[in-house]
Short mmCIF file of C-alpha atoms and ligand atoms in Angstrom, two decimals:
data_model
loop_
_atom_site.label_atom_id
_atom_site.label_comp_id
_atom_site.label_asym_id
_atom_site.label_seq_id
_atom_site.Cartn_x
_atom_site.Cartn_y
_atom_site.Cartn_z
CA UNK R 1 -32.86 43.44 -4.35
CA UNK R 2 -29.87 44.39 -1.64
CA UNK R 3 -26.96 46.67 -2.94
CA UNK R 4 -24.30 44.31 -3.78
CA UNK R 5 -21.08 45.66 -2.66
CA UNK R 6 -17.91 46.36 -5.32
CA UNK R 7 -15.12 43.92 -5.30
CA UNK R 8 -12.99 46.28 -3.36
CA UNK R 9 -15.62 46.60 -0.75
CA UNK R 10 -15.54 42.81 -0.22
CA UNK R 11 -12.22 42.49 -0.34
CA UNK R 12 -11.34 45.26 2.39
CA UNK R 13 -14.28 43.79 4.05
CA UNK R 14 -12.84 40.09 4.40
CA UNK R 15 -9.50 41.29 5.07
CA UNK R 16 -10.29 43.60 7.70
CA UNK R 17 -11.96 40.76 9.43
CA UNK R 18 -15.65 42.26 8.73
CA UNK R 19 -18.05 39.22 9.78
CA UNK R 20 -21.21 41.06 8.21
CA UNK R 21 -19.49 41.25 4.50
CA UNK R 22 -17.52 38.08 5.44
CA UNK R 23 -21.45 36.22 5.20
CA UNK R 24 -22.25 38.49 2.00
CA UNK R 25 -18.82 37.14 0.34
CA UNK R 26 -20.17 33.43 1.54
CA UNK R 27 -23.84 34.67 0.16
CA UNK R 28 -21.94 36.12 -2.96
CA UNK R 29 -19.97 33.18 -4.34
CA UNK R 30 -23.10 30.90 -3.26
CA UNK R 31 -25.26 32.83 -6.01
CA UNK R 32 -26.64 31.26 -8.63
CA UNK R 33 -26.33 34.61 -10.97
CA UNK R 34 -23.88 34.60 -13.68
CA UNK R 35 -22.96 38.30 -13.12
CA UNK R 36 -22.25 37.31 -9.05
CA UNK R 37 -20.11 34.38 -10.40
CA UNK R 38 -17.66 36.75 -12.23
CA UNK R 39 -17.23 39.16 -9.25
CA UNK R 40 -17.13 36.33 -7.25
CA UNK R 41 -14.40 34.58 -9.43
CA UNK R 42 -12.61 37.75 -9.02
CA UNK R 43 -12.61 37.97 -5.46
CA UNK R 44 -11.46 34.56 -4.84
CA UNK R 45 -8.38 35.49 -6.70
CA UNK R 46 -7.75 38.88 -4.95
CA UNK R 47 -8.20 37.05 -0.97
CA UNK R 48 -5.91 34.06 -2.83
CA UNK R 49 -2.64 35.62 -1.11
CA UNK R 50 -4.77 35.26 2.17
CA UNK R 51 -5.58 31.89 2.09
CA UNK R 52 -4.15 28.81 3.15
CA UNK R 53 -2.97 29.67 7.18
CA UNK R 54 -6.03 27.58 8.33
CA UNK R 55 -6.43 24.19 9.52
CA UNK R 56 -8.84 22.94 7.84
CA UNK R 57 -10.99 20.25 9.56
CA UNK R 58 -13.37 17.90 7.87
CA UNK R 59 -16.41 16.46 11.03
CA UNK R 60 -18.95 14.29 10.45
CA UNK R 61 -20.97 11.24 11.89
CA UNK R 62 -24.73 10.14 11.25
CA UNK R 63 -27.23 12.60 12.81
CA UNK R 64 -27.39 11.80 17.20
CA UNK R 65 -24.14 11.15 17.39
CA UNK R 66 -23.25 14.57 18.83
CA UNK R 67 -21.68 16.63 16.47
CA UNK R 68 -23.26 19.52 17.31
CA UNK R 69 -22.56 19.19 20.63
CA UNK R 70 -19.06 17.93 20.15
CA UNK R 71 -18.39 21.23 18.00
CA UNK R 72 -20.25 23.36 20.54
CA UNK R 73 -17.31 22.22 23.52
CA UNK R 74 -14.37 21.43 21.34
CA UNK R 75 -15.16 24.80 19.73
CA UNK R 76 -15.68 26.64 22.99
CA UNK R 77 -12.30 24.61 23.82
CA UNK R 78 -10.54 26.74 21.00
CA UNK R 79 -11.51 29.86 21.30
CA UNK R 80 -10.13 30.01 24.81
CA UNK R 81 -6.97 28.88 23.56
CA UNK R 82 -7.17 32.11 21.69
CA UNK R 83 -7.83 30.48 18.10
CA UNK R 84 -10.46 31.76 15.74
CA UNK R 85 -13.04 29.01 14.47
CA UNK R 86 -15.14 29.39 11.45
CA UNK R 87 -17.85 26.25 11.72
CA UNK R 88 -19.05 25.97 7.71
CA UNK R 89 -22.38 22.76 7.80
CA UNK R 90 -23.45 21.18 4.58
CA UNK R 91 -26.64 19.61 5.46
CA UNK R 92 -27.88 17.79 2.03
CA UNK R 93 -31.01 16.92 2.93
CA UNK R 94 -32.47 20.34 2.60
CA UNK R 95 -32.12 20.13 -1.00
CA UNK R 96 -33.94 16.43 -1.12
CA UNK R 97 -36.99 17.48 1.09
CA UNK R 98 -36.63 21.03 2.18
CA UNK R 99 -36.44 19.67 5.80
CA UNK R 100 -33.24 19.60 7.48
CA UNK R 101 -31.50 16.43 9.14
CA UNK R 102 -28.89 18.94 10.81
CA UNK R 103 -31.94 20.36 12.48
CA UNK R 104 -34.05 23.48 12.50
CA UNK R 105 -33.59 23.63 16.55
CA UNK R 106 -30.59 26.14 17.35
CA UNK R 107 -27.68 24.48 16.95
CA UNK R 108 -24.33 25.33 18.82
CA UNK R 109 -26.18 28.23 20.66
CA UNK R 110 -23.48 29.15 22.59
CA UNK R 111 -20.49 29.14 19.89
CA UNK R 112 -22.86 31.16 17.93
CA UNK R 113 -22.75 33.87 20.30
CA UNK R 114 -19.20 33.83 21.03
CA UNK R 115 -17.35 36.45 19.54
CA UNK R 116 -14.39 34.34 18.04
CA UNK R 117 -16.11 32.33 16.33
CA UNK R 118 -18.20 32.03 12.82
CA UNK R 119 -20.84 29.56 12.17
CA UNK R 120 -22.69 29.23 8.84
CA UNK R 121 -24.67 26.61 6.91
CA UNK R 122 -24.38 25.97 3.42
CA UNK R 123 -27.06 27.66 0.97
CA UNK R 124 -29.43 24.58 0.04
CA UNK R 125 -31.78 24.63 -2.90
CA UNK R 126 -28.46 23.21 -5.42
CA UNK R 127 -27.06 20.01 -6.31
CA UNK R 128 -24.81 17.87 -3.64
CA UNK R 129 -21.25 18.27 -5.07
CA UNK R 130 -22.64 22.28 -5.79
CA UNK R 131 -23.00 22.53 -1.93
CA UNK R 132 -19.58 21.35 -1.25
CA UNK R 133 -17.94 23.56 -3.93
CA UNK R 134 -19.17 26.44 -2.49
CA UNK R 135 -18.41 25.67 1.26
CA UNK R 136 -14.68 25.43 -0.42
CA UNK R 137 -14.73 28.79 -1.53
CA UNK R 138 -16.80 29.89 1.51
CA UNK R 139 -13.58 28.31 3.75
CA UNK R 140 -11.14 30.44 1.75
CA UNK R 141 -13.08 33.64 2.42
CA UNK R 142 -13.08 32.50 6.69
CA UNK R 143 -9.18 32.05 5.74
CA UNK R 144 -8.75 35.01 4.10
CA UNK R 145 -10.68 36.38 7.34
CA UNK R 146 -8.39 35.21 9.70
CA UNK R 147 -9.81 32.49 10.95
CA UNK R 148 -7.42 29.78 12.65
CA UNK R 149 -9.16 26.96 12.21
CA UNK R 150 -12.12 25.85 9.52
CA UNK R 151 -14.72 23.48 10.71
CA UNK R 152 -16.25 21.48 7.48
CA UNK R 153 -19.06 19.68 8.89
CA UNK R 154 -21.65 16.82 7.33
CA UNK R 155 -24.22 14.55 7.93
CA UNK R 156 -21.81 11.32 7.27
CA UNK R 157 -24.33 9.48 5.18
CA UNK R 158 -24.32 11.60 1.59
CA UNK R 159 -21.79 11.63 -0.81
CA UNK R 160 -20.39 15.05 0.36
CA UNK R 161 -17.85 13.43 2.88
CA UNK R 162 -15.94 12.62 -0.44
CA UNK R 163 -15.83 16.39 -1.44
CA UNK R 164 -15.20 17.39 1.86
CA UNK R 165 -12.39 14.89 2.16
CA UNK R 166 -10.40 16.53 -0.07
CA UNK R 167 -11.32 19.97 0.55
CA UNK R 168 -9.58 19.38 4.26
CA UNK R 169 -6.37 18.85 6.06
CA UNK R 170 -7.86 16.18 8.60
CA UNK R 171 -10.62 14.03 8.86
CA UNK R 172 -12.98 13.52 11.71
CA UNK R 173 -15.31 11.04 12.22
CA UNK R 174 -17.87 10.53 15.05
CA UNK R 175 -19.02 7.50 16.16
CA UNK R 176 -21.30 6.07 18.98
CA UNK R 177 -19.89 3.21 21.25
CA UNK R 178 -22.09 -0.37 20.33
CA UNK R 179 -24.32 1.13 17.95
CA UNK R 180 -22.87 -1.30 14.99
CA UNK R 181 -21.58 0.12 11.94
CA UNK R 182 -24.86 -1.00 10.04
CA UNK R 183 -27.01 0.94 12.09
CA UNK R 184 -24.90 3.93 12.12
CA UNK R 185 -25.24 3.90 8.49
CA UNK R 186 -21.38 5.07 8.26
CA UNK R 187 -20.12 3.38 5.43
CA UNK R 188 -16.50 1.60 5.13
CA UNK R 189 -15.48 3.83 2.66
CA UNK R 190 -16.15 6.90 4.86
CA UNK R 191 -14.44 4.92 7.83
CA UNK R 192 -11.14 4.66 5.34
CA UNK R 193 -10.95 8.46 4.73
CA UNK R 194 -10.51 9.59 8.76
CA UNK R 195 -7.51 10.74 10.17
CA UNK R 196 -9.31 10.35 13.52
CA UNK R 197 -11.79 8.36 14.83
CA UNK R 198 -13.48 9.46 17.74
CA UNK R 199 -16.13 7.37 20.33
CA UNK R 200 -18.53 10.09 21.62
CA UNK R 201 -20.39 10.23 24.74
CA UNK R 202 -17.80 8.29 27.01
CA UNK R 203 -19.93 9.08 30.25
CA UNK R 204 -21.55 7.58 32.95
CA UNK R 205 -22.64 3.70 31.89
CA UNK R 206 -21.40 4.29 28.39
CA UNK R 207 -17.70 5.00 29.20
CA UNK R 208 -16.69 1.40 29.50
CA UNK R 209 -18.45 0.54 26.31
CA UNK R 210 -16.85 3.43 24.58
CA UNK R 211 -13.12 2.27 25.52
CA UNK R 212 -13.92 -0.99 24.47
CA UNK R 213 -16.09 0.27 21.18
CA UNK R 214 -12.41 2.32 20.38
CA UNK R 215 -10.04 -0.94 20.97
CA UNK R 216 -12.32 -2.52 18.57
CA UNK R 217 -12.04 0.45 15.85
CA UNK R 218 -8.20 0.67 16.33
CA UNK R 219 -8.35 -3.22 15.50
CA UNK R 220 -10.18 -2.53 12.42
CA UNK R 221 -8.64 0.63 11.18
CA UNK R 222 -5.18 -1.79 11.12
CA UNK R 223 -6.84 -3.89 8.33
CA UNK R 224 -7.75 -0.94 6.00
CA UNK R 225 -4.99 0.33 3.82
CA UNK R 226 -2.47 2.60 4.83
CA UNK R 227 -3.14 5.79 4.27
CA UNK R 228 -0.84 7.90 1.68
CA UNK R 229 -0.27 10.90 4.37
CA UNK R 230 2.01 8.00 6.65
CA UNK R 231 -0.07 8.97 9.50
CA UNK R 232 -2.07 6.34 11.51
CA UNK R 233 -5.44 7.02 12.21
CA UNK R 234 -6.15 7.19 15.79
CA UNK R 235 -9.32 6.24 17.64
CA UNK R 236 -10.07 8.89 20.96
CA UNK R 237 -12.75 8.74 23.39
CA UNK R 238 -14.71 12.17 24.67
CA UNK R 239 -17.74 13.39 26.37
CA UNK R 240 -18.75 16.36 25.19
CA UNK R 241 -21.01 16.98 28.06
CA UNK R 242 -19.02 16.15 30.97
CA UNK R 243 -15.80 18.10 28.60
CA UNK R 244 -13.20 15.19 28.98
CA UNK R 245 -11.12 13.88 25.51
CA UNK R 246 -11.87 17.26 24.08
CA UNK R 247 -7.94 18.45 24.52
CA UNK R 248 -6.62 14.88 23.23
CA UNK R 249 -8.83 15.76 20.19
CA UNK R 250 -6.68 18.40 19.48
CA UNK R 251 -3.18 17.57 20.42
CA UNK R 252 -4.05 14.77 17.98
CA UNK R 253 -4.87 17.36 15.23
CA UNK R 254 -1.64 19.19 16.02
CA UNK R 255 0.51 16.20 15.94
CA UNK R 256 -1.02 14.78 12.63
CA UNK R 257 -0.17 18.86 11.47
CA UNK R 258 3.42 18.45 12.70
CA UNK R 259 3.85 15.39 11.53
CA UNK R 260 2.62 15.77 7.67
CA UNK R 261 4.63 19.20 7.61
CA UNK R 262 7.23 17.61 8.69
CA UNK R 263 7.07 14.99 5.60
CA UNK R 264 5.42 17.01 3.27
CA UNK R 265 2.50 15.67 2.94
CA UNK R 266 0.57 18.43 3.99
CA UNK R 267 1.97 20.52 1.32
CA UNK R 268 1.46 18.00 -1.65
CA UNK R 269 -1.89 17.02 -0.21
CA UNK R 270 -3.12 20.82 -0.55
CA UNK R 271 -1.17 21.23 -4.10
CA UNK R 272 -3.25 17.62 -5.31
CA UNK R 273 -6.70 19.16 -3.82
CA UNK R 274 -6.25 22.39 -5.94
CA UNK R 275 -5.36 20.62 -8.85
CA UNK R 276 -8.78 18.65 -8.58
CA UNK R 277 -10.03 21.71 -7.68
CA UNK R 278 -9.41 23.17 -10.87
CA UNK R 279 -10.72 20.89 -12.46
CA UNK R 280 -14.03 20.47 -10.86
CA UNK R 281 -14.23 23.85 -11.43
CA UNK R 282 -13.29 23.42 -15.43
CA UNK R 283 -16.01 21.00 -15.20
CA UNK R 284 -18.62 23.34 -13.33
CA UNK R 285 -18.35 26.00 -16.09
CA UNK R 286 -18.31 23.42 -19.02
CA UNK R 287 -21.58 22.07 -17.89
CA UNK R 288 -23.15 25.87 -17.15
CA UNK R 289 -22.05 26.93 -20.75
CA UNK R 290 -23.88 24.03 -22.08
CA UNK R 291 -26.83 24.50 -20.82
CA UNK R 292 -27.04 28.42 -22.22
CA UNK R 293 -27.74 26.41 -25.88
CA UNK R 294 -31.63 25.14 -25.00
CA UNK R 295 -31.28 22.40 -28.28
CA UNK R 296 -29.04 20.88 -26.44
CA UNK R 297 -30.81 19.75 -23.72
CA UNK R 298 -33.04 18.09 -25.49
CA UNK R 299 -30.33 16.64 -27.80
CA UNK R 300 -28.55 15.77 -23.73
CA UNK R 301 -32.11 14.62 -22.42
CA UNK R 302 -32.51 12.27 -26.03
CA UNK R 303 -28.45 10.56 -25.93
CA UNK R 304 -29.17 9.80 -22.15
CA UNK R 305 -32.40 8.06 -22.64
CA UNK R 306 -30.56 6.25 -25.67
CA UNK R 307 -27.26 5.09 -23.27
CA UNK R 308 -29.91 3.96 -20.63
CA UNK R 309 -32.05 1.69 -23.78
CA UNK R 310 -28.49 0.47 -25.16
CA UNK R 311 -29.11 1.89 -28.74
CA UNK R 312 -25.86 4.30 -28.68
CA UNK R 313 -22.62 3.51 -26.27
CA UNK R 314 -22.03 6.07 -23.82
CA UNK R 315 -18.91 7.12 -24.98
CA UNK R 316 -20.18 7.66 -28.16
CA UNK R 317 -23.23 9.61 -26.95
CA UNK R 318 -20.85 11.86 -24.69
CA UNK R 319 -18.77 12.33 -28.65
CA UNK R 320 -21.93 13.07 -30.31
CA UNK R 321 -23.07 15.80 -27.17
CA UNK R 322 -19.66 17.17 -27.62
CA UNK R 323 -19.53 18.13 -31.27
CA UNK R 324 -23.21 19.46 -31.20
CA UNK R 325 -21.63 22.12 -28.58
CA UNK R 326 -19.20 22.27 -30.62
CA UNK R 327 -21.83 23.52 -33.62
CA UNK R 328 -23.88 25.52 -31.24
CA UNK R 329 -20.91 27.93 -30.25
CA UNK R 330 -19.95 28.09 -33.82
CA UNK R 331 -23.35 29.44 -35.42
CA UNK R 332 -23.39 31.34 -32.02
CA UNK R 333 -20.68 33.18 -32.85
CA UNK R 334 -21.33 36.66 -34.44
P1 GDP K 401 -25.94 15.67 16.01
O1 GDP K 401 -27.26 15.32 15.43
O2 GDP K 401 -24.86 14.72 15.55
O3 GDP K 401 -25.55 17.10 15.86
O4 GDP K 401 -26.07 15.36 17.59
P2 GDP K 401 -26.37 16.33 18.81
O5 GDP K 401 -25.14 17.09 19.18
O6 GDP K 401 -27.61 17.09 18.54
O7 GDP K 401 -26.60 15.27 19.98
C1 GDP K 401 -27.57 14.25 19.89
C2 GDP K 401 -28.00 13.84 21.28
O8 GDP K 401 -26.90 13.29 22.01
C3 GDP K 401 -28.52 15.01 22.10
O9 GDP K 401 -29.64 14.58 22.84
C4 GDP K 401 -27.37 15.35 23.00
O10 GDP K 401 -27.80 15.91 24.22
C5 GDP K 401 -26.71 14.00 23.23
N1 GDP K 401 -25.27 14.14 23.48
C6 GDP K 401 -24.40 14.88 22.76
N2 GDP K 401 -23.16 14.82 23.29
C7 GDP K 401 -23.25 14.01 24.38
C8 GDP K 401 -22.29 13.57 25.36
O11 GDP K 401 -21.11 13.91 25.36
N3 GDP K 401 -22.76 12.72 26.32
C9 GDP K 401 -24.05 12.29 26.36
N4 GDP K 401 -24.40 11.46 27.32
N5 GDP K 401 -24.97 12.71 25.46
C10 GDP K 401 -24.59 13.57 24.48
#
């Protein structure tokens, strides 16, 4: 097994801006041992003062519409403006078939060789909302490692948008021009949570159908709900391969930043996320003490078959779980 490094070790490590132990941190808190999870625990509190100077962007868009590609120039556009970019990819499909929908070819090839910025894809193998909790703690460790800006990126047709939602500042979503929302598979819900809406692949014979596409999305986006950060969502056009809407991309980023700063939303937007945060993570450990009493599974396995055959309410199944773990820790005890 590799030498795991002390706490200190990581900790100087991050904050000294070490990529190699920044990607054992990520490896670290992505363990599935319970001895990692303490030290990990641990560390996220010590880098805590750190955190937080990022802007933290969430990308997605159904697999072909360029993401990669888009995050490859708009990336490449940041790190000549001198910013630091930490790309973190949650691809849930290698947990479902082993095979990846993000793609085994080499993705962003040349952001991954450029020395400002950080790419990394999230450890598969665990459940969907466990990928997405660990790319939040993996984001606070690129944070804690400087990094100006944090990438979240998805396959926009799981349920980890949700999680990555409100693990972000802002919202992108990626959409081809006349491909219909159906056949995109991007679902209205997903449409409701962006910030930004943006048309890729405005070139050659697509461009006019892109412009029209986005005065079609701006049209729709007034019908949805207001959003609770007072911003309106904007629909761009950009080619990633001919490098045009890339800067607009950004100034729209900055002014949403400026803008919910300004009101405050920013600010009570991050405070709400680590509330549900904490939560999730009361959750997490709830769940992972449970399952150290082996009766109980059974008992868990026997309640839910019950709930599904309508012989016990589910509420009353979930009472009945509870007090059994409630007995289990007692004649546990010493
Ligand atoms: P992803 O699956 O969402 O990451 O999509 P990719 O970035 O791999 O792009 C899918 C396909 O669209 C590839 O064949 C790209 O070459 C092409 N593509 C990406 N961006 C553009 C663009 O700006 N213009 C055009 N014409 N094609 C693009």
């Amino acid at each position: 097994m590799k030498k795991r490094l002390s706490l200190d070790e990581y900790y100087q490590g991050i904050v000294s801006q070490n990529r190699v132990v920044l990607g054992q941190a990520i490896t670290l808190v992505e363990s599935q041992h319970s001895e990692d999870a303490s030290v990990a625990a641990a560390l996220l509190d010590k880098i805590l003062p750190h955190t937080g100077n990022a802007l933290r962007i969430g990308i997605t868009g159904v697999p072909g519409v360029g993401k990669s590609t888009f995050i490859e120039t708009f990336g490449t556009y940041l790190t000549e403006a001198s910013k630091k970019l930490a790309v973190l990819t949650i691809d849930p499909s290698s947990q479902l078939t082993q095979g990846s929908i993000l793609g085994d070819k080499t993705r962003m090839e040349s952001l991954s060789k450029n020395p400002r910025a950080f790419i990394r894809p999230s450890a598969s193998g665990s459940v969907l909302g466990g990928v997405a909790y660990k790319t939040r703690e993996a984001m606070l460790l690129c944070e804690a490692s400087g990094f100006d800006v944090v990438l979240v990126e998805t396959v926009g047709i799981g349920q980890s948008e949700t999680a990555v939602k409100n693990m972000v500042d802002f919202f992108l979503l990626l959409m081809l021009a006349g491909a219909g929302d159906e056949l995109q598979g991007i679902k209205k819900g997903i449409m409701e949570m962006a910030d930004a809406l943006v048309i890729t692949k405005a070139d050659g014979d697509n461009k006019t159908k892109a412009s029209k596409a986005a005065a079609e999305y701006q049209h729709a986006l007034h019908l949805f709900q207001p959003p609770a950060s007072g911003w309106i969502p904007q629909v761009l056009t950009c080619s990633a391969f001919e490098n045009t809407g890339i800067e607009k991309v950004w100034e729209t980023i900055e002014q949403y930043a400026d803008q919910t700063q300004t009101t405050g939303f920013w600010n009570t937007n991050r405070q709400q996320q680590n509330a549900v945060w904490f939560q999730e993570c009361f959750q997490q450990l709830l769940t992972n003490d449970l399952s150290r009493f082996d009766g109980l599974q059974t008992t868990k396995e026997n309640l839910e078959q019950q709930v599904i055959n309508q012989k016990i309410s589910s509420q009353q199944a979930a009472r009945k779980l509870l007090n059994d773990y409630h007995n289990a820790i007692k004649s546990n005890q010493p």
